[in-house]
Coordinates of C-alpha atoms and ligand atoms in Angstrom, one line a residue:
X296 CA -10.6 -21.4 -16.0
X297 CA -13.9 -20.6 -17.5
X298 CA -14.5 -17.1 -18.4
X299 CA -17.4 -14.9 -16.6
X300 CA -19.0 -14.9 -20.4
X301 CA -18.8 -18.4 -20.8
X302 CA -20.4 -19.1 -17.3
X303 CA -24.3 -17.9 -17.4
X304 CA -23.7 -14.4 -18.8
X305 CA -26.8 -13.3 -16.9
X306 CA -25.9 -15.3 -14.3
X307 CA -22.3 -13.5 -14.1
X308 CA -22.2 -10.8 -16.2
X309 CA -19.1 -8.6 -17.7
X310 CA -18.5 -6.4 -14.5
X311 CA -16.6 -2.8 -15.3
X312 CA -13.2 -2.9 -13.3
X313 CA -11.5 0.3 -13.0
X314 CA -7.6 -0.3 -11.9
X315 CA -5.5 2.7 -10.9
X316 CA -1.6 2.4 -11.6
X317 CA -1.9 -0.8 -13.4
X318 CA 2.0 -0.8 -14.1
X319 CA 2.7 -1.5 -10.3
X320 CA 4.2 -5.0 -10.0
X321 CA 1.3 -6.5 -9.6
X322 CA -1.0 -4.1 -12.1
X323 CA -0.8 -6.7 -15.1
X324 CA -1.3 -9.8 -13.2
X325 CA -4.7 -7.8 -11.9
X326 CA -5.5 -6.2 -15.2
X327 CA -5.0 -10.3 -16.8
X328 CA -6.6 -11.4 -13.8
X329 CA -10.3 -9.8 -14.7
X330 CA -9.4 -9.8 -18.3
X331 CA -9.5 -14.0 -17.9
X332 CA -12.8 -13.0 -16.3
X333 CA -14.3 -11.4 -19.2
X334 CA -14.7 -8.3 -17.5
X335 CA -13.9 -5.0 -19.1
X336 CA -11.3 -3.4 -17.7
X337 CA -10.3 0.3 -17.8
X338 CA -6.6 0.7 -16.7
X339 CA -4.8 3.8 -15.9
X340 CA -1.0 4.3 -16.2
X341 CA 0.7 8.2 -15.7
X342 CA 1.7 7.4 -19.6
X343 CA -1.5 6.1 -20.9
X344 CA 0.2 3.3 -22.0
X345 CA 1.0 -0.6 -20.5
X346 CA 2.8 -3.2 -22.4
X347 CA 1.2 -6.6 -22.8
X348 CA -2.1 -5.5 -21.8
X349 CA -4.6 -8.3 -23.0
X350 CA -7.2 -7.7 -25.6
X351 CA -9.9 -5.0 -24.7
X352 CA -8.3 -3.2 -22.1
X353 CA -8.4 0.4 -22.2
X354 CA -5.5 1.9 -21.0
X355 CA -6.0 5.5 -20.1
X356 CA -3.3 8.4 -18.2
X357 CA -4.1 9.5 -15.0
X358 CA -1.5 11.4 -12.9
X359 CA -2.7 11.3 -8.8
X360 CA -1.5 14.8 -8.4
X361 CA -2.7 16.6 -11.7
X362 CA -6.4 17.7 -10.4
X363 CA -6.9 17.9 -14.7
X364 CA -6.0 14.6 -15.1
X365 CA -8.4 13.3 -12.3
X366 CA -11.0 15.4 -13.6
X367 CA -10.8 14.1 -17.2
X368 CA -10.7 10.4 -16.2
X369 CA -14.0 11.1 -13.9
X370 CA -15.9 13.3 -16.2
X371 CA -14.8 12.4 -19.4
X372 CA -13.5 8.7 -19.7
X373 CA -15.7 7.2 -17.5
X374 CA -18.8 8.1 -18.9
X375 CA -18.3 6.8 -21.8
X376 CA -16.7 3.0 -20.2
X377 CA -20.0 2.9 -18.4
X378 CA -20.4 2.5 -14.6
X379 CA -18.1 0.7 -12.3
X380 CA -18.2 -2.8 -10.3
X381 CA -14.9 -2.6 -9.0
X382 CA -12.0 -0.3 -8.7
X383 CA -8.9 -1.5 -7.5
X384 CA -6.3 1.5 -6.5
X385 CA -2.6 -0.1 -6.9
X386 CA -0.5 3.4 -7.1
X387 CA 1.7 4.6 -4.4
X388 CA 5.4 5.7 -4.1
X389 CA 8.2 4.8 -0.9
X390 CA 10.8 7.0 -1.2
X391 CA 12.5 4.7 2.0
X392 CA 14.2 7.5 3.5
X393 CA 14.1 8.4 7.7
X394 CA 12.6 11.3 8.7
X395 CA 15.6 13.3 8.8
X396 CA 16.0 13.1 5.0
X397 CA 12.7 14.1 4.1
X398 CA 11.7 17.8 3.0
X399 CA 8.6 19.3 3.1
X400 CA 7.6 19.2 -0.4
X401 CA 8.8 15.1 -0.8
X402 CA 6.3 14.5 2.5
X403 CA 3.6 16.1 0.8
X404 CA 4.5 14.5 -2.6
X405 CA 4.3 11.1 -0.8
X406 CA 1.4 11.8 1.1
X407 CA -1.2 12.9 -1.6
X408 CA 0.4 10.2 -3.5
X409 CA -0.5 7.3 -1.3
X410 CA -3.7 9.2 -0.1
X411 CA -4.8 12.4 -0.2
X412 CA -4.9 12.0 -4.1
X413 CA -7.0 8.5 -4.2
X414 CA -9.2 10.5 -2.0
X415 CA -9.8 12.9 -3.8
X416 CA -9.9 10.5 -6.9
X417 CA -12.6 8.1 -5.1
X418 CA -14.8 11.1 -4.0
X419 CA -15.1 12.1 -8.2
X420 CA -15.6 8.5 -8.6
X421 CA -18.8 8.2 -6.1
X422 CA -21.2 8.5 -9.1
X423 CA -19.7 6.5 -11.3
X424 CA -20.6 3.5 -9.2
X425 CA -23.0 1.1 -9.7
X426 CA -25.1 0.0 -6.6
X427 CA -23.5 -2.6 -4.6
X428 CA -19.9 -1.9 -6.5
X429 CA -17.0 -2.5 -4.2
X430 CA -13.3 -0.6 -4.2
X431 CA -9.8 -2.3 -3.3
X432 CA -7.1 0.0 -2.0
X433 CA -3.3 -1.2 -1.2
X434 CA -2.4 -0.2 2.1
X435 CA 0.9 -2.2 3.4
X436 CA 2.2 -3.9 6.7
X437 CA 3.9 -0.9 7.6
X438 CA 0.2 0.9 7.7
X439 CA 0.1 -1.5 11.0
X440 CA 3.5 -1.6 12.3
X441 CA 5.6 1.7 11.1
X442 CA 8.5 1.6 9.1
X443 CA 11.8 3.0 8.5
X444 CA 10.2 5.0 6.4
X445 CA 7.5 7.2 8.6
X446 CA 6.1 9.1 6.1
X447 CA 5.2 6.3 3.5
X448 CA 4.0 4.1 6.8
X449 CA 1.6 7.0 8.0
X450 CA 0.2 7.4 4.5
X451 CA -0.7 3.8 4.8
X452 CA -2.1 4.0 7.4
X453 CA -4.3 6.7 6.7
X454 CA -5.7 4.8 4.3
X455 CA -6.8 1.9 6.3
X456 CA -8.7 4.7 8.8
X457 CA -10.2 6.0 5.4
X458 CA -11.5 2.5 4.2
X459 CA -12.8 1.8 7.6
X460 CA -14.5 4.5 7.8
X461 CA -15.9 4.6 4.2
X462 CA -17.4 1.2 4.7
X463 CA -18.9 1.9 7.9
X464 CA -20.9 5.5 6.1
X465 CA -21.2 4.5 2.2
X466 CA -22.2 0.4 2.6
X467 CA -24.6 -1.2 0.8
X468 CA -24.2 1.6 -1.5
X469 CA -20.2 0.8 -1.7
X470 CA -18.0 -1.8 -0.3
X471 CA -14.5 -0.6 0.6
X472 CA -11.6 -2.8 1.5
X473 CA -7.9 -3.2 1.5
X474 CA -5.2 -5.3 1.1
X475 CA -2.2 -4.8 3.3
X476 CA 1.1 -6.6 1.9
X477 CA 4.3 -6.8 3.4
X478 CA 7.4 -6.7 1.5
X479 CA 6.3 -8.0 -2.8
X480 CA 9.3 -10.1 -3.9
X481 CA 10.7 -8.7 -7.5
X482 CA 8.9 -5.1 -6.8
X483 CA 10.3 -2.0 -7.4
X484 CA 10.2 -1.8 -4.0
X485 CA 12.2 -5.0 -3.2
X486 CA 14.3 -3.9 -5.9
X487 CA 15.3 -0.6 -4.8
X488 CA 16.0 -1.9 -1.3
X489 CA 19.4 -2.6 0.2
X490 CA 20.2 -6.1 0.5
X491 CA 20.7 -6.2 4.6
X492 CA 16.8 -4.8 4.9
X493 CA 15.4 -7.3 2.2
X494 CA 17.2 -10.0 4.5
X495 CA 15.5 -8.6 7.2
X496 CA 12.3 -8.5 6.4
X497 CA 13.0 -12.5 4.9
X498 CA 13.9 -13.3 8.5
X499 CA 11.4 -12.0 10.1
X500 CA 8.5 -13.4 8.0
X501 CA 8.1 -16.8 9.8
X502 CA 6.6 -18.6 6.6
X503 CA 10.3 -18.0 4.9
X504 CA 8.9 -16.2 1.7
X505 CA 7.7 -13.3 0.7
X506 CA 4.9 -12.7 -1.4
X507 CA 4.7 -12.4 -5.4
X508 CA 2.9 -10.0 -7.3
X509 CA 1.5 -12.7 -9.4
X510 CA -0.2 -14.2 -6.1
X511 CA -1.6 -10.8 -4.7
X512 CA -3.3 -10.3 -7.8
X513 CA -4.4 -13.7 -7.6
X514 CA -5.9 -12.7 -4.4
X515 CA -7.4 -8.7 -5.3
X516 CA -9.2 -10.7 -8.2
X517 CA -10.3 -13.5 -5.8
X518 CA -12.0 -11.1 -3.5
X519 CA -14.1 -9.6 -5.7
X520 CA -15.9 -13.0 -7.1
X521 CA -19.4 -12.8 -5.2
X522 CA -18.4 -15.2 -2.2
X523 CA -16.8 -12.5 -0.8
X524 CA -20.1 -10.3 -1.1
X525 CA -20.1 -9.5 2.8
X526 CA -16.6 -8.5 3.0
X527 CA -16.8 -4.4 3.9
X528 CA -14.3 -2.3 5.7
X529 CA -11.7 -5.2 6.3
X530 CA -8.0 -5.0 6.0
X531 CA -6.2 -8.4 4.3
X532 CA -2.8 -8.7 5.8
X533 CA -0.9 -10.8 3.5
X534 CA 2.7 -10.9 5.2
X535 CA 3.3 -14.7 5.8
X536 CA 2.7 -14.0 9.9
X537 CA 5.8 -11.1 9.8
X538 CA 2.6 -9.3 11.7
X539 CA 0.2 -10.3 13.6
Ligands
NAP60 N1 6.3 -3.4 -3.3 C1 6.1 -3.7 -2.0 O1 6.9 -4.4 -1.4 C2 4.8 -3.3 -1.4 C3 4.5 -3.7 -0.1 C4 3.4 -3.3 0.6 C5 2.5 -2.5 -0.1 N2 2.8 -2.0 -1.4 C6 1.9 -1.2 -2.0 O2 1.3 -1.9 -3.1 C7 1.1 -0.9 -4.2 C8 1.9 -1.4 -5.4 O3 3.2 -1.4 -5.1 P1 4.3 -1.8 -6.2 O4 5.6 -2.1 -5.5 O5 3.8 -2.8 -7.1 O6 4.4 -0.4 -7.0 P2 5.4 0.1 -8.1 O7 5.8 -1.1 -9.0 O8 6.5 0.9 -7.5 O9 4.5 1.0 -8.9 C9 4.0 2.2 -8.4 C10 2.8 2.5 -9.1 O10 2.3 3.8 -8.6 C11 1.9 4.6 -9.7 N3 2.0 6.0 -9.4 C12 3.0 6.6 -8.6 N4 2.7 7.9 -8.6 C13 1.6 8.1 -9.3 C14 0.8 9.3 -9.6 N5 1.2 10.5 -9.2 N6 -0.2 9.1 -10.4 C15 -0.6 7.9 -10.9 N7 0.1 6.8 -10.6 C16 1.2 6.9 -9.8 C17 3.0 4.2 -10.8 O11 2.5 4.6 -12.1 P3 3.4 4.8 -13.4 O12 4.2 3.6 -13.5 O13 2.4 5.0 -14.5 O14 4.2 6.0 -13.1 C18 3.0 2.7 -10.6 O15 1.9 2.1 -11.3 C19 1.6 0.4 -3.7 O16 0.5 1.2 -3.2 C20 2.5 0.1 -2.6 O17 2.6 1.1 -1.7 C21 3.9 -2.4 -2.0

C-alpha cells in the first residue's frame, strides 16, 4: 500500500495519531496500521515501553488512574508531538466476575478504568486537537447487551452515552466515535476465559468466527481515512450478527 507521504503529501499529509494502551491486542496492529500511513504516531503503554513498535513511534507511559500521569502526557508530551488528528483510546480491563464477587474498590477500579479515566483523559486532551480531528473509543457488545460481567458491561456502555453525546455538543470541532467488538479471538480476554463461555459466545455469533485483532485494527485505521469524514457519534458493532 502506498504510504500517506508517498501519496500527494499536501494532498494527504502526516496526520498526528495519539493511541492510548497501544499494548491491547490489537494496539500494534493500530500503531503499524497508521505507521504504514506515514503518520506519526504517539503511543502510550502503563510501562512506556511496546515491543516491535515500527520506526518513529514514540512510546510514552500513561497510567488511566494516576491523575500525574495524565497530567504529564497532556501538558508536557503533547506539546511538544504537536496537535492531534486522531486519538484512538484501546485501554480497558474485564475482571469477568458476577456481581456478587465484586467489591467496592474493584467496581470503581473498573469503572474509571473503562471510563471515568478516558474522560477525564479526553477533557485534558480538548486543546490539543486540531480542528476537525476525530477520537475512536472501544466500547464492546456487552455495552449493548449486558454481560456476565455487569460492571465491565455498564462501563461500556457509558461510554457509548459519552461519545453520543460528545458528538452531538463538540462536532465539527471534534468527531467522536466507537467501535463496539464482541468477543477478539487470541485476546487477553479470550484468553483468560473459560472454555464453555468462549464456546458460547462461538455459537451464538451466526457468522461462525470471531473477530481478530489484526482485522479490528484494520478497521479503527480504515475509519479514519477521509471517506469516512461524516461519520460522528456512531457506534460500529463488529460481532459477526451475535447482536443486532
Ligand atoms: N478482548 C475482547 O474480547 C474485547 C471485546 C470487546 C471489547 N474489548 C475492548 O477492546 C479494548 C482492547 O481490549 P484487549 O482485549 O485488546 O485488551 P488487553 O489486551 O487486555 O489490554 C488492555 C489494555 O488496557 C491497558 N490498561 C489497562 N489499565 C490501564 C490503565 N490504568 N492505564 C493505562 N492503560 C491501561 C493495558 O495497558 P498495559 O498493557 O500498558 O498495562 C492494555 O493496553 C478494551 O477496551 C476492551 O474492553 C475487548
Amino acid at each position: 500500500m502506498k504510504t500517506r507521504t508517498e501519496r500527494a503529501a499536501d494532498e494527504a499529509p502526516p496526520r498526528r495519531v495519539l493511541v492510548i494502551g497501544a499494548s491491547a491486542s490489537l494496539g500494534p496492529d493500530v500503531v503499524e496500521g497508521f505507521c504504514a500511513l506515514g503518520d506519526h504516531v504517539l503511543a502510550t503503554t502503563r510501562s512506556g515501553a511496546l515491543a516491535g513498535a515500527c520506526g518513529g513511534v514514540r512510546v510514552e507511559s500513561l497510567d488511566l488512574l494516576d491523575a500525574a500521569s495524565q497530567d504529564r502526557l497532556a501538558e508536557r508530551v503533547l506539546p511538544s508531538f504537536g496537535a492531534l488528528d486522531v486519538a484512538v483510546f484501546l485501554a480497558g480491563i474485564l475482571p469477568g466476575k458476577a456481581l456478587a464477587a465484586y467489591d467496592d474498590a474493584l467496581m470503581q477500579q473498573v469503572m474509571s478504568s473503562n471510563f471515568t479515566a478516558q474522560a477525564a483523559l479526553l477533557r485534558r486532551l480538548l486543546p490539543h486537537f486540531k480542528p476537525g480531528a476525530q477520537v475512536w473509543m472501544l466500547s464492546s457488545i456487552s455495552g449493548d447487551r449486558g454481560s456476565f460481567d455487569p460492571i465491565y458491561a455498564a462501563s461500556k456502555a457509558a461510554l457509548i452515552a459519552f461519545v453520543k453525546s460528545l458528538a452531538t455538543w463538540l462536532a465539527p470541532a471534534l468527531r467522536v466515535n466507537a467501535l463496539a467488538p464482541a468477543l477478539i479471538e487470541g485476546s487477553a480476554m479470550f484468553e483468560a476465559m473459560a472454555p464453555a463461555r468462549r464456546s458460547h459466545h462461538l455459537a451464538s455469533t451466526p457468522t461462525g468466527r470471531l473477530s481478530t485483532p489484526a482485522e479490528l485494527a484494520a478497521v479503527i485505521v480504515n475509519l479514519c481515512e477521509p471517506t469516512w469524514s461524516n461519520l460522528n457519534g456512531q457506534v460500529i458493532r463488529i460481532n459477526g450478527g451475535a447482536h443486532v
